[in-house]
PDB file of C-alpha atoms in Angstrom:
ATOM      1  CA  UNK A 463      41.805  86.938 113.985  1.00 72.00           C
ATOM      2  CA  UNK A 464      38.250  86.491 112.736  1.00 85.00           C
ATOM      3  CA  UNK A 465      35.902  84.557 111.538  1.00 86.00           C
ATOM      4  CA  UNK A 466      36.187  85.507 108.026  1.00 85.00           C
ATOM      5  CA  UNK A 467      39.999  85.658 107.986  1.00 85.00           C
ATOM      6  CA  UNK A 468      39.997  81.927 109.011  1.00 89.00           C
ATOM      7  CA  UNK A 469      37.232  81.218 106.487  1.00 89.00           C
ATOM      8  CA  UNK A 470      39.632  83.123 103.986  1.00 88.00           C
ATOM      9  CA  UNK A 471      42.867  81.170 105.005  1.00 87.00           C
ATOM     10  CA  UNK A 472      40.307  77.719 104.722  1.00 90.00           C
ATOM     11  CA  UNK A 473      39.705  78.758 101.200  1.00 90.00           C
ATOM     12  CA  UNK A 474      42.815  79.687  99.758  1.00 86.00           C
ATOM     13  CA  UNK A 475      44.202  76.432 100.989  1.00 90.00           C
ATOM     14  CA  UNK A 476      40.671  74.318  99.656  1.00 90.00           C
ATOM     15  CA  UNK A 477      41.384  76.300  96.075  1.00 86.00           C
ATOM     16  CA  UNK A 478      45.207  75.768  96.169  1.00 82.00           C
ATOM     17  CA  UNK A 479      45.539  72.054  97.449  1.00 88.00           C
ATOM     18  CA  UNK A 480      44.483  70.142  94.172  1.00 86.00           C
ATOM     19  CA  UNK A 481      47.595  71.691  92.410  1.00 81.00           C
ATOM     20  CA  UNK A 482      49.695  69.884  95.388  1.00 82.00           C
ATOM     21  CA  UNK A 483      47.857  66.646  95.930  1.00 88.00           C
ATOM     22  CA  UNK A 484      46.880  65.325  92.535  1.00 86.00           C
ATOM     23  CA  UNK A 485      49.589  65.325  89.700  1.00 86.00           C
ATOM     24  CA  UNK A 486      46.953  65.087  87.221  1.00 89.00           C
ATOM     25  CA  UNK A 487      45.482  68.654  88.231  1.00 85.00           C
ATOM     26  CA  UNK A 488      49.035  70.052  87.954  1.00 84.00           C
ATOM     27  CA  UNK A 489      49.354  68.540  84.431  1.00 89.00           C
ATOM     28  CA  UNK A 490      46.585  70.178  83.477  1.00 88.00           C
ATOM     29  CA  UNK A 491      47.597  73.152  84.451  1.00 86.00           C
ATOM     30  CA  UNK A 492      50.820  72.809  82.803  1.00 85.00           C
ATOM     31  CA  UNK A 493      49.394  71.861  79.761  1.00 89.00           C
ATOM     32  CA  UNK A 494      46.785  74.916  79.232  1.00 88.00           C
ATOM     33  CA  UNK A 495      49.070  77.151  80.738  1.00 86.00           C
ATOM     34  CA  UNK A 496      51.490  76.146  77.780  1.00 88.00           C
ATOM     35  CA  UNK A 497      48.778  76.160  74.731  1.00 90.00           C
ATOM     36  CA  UNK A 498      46.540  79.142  76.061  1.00 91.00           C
ATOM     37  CA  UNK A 499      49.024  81.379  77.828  1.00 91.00           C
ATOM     38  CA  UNK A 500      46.872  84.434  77.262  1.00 94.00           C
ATOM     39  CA  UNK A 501      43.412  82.972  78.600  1.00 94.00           C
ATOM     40  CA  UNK A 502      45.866  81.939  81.740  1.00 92.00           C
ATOM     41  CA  UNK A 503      47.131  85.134  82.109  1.00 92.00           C
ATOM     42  CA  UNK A 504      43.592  86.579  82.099  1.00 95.00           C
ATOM     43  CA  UNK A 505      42.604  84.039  84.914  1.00 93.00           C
ATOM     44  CA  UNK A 506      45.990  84.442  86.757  1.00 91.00           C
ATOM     45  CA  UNK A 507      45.648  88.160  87.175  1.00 92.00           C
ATOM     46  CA  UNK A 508      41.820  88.125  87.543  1.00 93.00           C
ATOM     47  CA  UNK A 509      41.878  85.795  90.377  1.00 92.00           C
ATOM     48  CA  UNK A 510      45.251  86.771  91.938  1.00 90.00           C
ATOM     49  CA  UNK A 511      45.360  90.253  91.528  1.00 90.00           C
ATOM     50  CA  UNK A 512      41.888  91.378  92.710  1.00 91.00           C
ATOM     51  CA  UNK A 513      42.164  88.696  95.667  1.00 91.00           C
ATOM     52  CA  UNK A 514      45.267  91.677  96.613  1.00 88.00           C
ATOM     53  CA  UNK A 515      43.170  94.094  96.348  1.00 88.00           C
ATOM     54  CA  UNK A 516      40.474  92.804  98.591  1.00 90.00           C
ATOM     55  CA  UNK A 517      44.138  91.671 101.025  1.00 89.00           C
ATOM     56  CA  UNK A 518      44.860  95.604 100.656  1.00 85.00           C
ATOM     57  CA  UNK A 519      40.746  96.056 101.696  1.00 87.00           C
ATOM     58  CA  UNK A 520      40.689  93.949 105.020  1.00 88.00           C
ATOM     59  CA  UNK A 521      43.588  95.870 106.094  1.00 84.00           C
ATOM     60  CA  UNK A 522      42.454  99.328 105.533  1.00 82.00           C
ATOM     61  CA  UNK A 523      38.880  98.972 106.790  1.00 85.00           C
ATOM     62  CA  UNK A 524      39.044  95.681 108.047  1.00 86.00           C
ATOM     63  CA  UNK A 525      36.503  93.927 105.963  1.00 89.00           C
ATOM     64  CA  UNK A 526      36.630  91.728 102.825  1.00 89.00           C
ATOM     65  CA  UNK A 527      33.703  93.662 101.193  1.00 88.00           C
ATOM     66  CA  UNK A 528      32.383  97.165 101.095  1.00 89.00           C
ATOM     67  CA  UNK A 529      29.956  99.117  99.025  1.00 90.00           C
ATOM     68  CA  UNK A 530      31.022 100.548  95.896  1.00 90.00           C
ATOM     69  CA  UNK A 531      34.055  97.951  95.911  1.00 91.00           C
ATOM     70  CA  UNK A 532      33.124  96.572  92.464  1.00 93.00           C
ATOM     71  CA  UNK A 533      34.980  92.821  92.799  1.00 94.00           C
ATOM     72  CA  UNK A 534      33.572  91.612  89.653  1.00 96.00           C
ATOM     73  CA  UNK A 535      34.489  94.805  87.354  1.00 96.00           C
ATOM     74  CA  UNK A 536      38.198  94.596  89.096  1.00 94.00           C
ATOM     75  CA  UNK A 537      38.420  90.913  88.225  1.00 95.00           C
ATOM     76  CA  UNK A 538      37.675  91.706  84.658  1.00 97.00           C
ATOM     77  CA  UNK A 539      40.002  94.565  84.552  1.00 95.00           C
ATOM     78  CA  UNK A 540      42.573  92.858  86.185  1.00 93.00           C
ATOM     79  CA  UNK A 541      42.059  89.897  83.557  1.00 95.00           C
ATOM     80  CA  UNK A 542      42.508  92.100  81.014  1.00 96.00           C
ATOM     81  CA  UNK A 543      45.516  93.840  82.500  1.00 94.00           C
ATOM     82  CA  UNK A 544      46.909  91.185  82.925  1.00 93.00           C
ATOM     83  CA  UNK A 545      46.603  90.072  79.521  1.00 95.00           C
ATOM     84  CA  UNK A 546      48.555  92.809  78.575  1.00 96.00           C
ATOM     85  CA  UNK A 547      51.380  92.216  81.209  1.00 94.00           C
ATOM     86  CA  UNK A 548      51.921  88.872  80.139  1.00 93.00           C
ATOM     87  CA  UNK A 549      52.736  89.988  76.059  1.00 96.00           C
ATOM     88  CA  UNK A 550      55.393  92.908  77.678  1.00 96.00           C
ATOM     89  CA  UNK A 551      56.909  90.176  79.557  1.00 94.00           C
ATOM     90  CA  UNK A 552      57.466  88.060  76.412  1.00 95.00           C
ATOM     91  CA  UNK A 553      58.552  91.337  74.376  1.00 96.00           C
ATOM     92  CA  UNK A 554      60.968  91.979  76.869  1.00 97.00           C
ATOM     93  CA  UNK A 555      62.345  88.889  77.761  1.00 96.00           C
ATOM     94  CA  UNK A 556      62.906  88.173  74.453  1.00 95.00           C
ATOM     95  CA  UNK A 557      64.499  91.875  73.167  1.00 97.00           C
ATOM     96  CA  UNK A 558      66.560  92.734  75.657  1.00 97.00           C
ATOM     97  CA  UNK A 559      68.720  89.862  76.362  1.00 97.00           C
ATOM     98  CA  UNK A 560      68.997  89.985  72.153  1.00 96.00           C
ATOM     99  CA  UNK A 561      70.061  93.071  71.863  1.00 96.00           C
ATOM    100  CA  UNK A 562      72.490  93.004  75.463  1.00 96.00           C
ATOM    101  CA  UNK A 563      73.961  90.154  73.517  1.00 95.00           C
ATOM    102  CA  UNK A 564      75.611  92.550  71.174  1.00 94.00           C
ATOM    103  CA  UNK A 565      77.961  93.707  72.942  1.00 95.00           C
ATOM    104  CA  UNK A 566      81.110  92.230  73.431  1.00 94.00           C
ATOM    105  CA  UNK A 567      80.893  92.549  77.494  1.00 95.00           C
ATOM    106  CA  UNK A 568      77.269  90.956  77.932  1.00 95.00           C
ATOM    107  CA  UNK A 569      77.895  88.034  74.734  1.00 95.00           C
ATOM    108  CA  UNK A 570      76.052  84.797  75.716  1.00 95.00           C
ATOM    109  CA  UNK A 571      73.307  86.525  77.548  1.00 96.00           C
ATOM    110  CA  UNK A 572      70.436  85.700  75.302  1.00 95.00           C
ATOM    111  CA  UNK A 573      71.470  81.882  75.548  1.00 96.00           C
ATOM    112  CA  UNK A 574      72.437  82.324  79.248  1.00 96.00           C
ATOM    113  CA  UNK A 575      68.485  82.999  80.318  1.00 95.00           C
ATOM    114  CA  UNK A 576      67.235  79.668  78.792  1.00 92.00           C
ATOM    115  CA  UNK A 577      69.939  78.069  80.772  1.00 92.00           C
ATOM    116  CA  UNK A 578      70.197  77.435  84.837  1.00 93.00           C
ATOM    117  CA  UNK A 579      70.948  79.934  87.447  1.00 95.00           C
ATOM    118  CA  UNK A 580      74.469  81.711  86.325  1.00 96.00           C
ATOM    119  CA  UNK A 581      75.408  85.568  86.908  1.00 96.00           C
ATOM    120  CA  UNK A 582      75.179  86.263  83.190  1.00 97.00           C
ATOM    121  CA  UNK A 583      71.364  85.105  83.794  1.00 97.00           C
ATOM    122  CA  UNK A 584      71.340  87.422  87.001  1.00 97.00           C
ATOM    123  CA  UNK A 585      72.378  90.114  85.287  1.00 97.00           C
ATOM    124  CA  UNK A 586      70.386  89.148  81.966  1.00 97.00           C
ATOM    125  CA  UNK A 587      67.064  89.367  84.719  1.00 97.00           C
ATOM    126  CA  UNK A 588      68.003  92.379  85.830  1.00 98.00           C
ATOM    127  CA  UNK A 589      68.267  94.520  82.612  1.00 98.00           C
ATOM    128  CA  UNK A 590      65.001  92.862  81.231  1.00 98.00           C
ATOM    129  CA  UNK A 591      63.192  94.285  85.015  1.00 98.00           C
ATOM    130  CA  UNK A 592      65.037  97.389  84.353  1.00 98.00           C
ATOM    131  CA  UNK A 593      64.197  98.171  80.842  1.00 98.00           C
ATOM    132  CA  UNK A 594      60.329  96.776  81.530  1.00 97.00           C
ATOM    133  CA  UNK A 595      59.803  98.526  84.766  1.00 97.00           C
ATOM    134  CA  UNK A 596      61.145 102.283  83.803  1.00 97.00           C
ATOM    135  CA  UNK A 597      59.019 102.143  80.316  1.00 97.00           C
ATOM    136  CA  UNK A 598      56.130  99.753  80.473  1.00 96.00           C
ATOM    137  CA  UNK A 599      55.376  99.933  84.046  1.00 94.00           C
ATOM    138  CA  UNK A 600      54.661 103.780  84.181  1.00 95.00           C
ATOM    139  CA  UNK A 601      51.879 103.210  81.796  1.00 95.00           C
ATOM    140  CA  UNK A 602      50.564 100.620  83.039  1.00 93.00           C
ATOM    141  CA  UNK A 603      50.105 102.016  86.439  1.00 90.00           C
ATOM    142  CA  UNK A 604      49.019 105.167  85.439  1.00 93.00           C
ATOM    143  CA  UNK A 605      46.077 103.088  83.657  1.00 93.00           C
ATOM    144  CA  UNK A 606      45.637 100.711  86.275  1.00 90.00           C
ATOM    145  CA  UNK A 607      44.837 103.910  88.783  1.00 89.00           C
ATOM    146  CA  UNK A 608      42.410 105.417  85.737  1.00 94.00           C
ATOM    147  CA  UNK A 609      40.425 102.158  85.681  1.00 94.00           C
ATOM    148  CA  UNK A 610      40.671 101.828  89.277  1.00 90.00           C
ATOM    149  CA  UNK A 611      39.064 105.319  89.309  1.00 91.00           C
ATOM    150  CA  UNK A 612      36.526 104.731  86.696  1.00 96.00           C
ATOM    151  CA  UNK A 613      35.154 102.147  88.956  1.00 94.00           C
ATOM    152  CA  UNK A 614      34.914 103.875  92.370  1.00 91.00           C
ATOM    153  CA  UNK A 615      33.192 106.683  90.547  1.00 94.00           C
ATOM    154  CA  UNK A 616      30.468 104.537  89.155  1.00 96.00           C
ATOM    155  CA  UNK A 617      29.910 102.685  92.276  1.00 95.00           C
ATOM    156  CA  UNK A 618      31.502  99.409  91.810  1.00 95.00           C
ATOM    157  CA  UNK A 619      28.709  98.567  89.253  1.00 95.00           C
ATOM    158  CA  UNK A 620      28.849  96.261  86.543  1.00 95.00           C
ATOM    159  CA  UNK A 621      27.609  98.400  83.919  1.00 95.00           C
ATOM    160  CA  UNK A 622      31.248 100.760  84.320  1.00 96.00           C
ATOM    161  CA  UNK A 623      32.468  98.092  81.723  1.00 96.00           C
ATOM    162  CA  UNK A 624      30.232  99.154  79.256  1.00 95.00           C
ATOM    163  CA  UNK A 625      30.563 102.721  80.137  1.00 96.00           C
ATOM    164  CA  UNK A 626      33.457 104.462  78.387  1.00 96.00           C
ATOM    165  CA  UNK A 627      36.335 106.336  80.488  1.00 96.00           C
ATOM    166  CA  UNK A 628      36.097 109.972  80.773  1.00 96.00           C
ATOM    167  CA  UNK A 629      39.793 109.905  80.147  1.00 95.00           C
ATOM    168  CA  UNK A 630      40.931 113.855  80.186  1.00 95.00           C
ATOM    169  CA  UNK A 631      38.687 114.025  83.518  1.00 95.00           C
ATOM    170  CA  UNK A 632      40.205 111.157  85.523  1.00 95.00           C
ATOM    171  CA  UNK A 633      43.686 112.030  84.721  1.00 95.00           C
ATOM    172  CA  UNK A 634      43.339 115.674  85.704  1.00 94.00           C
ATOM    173  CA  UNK A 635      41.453 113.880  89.205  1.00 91.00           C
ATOM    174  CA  UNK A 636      44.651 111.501  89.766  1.00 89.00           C
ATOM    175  CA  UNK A 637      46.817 112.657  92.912  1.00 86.00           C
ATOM    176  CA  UNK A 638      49.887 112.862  90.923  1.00 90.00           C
ATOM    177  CA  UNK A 639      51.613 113.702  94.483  1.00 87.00           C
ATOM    178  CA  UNK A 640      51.530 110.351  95.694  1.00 84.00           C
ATOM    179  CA  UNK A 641      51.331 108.511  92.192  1.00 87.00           C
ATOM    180  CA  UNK A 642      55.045 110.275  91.614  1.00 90.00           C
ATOM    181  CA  UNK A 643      56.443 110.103  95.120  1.00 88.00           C
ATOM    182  CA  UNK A 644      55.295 106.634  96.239  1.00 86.00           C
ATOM    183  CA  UNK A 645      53.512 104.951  93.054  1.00 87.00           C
ATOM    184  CA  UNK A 646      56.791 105.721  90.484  1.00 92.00           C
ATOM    185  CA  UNK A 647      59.808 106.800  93.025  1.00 93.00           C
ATOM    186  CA  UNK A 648      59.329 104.211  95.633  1.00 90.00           C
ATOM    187  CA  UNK A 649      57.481 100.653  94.499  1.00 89.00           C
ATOM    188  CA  UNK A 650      59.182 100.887  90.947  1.00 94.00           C
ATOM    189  CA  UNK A 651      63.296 100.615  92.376  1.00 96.00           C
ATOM    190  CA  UNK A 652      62.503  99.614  95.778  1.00 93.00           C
ATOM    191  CA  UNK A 653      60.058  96.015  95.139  1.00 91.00           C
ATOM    192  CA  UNK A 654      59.291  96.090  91.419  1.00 94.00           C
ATOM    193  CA  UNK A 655      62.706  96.209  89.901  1.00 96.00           C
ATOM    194  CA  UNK A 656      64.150  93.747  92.658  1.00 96.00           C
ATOM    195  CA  UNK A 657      60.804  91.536  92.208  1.00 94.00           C
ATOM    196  CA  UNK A 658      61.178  91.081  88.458  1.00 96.00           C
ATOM    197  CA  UNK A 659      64.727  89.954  88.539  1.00 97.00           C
ATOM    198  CA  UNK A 660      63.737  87.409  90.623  1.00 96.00           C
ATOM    199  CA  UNK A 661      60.588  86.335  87.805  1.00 95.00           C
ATOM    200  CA  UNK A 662      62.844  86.577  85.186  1.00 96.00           C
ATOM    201  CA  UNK A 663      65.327  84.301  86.578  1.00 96.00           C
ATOM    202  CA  UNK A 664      62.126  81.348  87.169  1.00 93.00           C
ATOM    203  CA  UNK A 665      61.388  79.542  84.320  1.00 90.00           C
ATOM    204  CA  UNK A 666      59.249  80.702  81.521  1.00 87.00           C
ATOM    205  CA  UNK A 667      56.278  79.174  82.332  1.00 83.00           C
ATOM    206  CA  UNK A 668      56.507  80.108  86.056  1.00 87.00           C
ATOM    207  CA  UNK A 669      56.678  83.983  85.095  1.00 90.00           C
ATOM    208  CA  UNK A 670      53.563  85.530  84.576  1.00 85.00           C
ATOM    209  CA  UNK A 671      52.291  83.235  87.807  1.00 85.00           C
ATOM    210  CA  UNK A 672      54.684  84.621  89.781  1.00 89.00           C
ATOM    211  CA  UNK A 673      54.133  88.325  88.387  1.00 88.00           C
ATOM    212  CA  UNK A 674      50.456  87.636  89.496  1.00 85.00           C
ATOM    213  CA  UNK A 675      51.265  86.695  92.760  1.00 87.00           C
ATOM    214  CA  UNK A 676      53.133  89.750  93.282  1.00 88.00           C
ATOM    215  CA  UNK A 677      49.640  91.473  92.899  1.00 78.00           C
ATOM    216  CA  UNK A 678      48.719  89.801  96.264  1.00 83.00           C
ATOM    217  CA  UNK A 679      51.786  91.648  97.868  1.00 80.00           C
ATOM    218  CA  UNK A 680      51.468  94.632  96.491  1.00 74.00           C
ATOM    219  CA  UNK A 681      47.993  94.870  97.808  1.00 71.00           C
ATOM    220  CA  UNK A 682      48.756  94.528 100.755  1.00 74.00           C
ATOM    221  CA  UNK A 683      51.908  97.174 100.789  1.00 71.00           C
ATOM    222  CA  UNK A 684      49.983  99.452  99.507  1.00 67.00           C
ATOM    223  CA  UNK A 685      47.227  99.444 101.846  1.00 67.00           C
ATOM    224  CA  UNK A 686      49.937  99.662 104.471  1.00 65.00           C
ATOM    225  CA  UNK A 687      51.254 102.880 102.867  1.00 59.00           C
ATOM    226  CA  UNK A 688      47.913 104.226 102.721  1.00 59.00           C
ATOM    227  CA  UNK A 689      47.623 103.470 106.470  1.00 60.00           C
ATOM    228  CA  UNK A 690      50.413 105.149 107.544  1.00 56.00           C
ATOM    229  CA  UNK A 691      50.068 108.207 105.602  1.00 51.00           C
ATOM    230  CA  UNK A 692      47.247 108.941 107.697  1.00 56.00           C
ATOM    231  CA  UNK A 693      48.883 108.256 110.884  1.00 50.00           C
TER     232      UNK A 693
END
């Protein structure tokens, strides 16, 4: 281990420790989270979601940093991306359950996913992952690699924010090999789908803190991908 993975581990547990040792920090917490969940989201994702990405960095090249990494204009992205993940979540945790309810078989599973842990919620979880993750989540990943792109190909700057994206040129760029075969046929059923049933089953307000931290992992497994197709 190095230095600056212990200096990492130090902070993480100096940023995270005020949640666990004072209440009042907690509250607070709580309490924005509840009356700005947008501007929470934006932080969530901004902070969780590029610290992944530098995760997935350290293990590919084995440093925190490099040139052309851009951790500001990720953060920003991310914030903003993350923005957008939160209002899906609420669109479909609300719809599906509502319209599952319908029908006879599924009845009671809009009321069952405000309620504790039952196997109408289970299920309830599981369509709502389903329904998000094979219509929403394409998209979104298919942006999240543009963006991604747009800012390796200006350098990691901070002016890419400002520049606009050459859209028909980055797409055409995009390995659509391993954006199809690992990106779409392999996270989507084998971690996302599994991972969302187990955020929609949490309680509201512990959702889109939970989908952040699954940023973190998937940082990290896909830099592990990446490492082994090369070996």
């Amino acid at each position: 281990m190095k230095r600056s993975d212990i200096l990492t581990f130090v902070g993480v547990i100096v940023f995270l420790s005020p949640f666990f040792i004072f209440d009042s920090v907690y509250e607070f917490y709580n309490d924005w989270n509840r009356s700005n969940p947008m501007s929470m989201a934006f932080l969530k994702f901004a902070i969780l979601a590029t610290f992944g990405e530098v995760l997935g960095l350290r293990i590919k090249t084995g440093k925190y940093s490099a040139p052309g990494f851009g951790l500001f204009p990720r953060a920003v992205i991310w914030g903003f991306l993350g923005m957008w993940i939160a209002a899906a979540m609420g669109v479909f945790r609300s719809g599906v359950p509502a319209f599952m309810d319908k029908f006879t078989v599924f009845n009671g599973m809009l009321v069952a996913m405000s309620g504790d842990f039952t196997a109408m919620k289970l299920l309830g979880a599981f369509f709502i992952s389903v329904m998000m993750n094979t219509s929403f989540a394409p998209v979104f990943m298919t942006l999240h690699k543009i963006t991604d792109t747009h800012i390796t190909n200006n350098g990691g700057k901070i002016g890419c924010l400002l520049k606009p994206i050459p859209i028909r040129k980055t797409i055409i760029s995009l390995n659509w090999d391993v954006q199809w075969n690992f990106v779409f046929k392999k996270t989507i059923p084998f971690f996302w789908i599994p991972a969302h049933t187990l955020t929609f089953i949490l309680p509201t307000h512990m959702q889109v803190l939970f989908a952040a931290l699954l940023g973190v992992a998937l940082g990290v497994i896909l830099s592990i991908a990446a490492l082994k197709s090369k070996a």
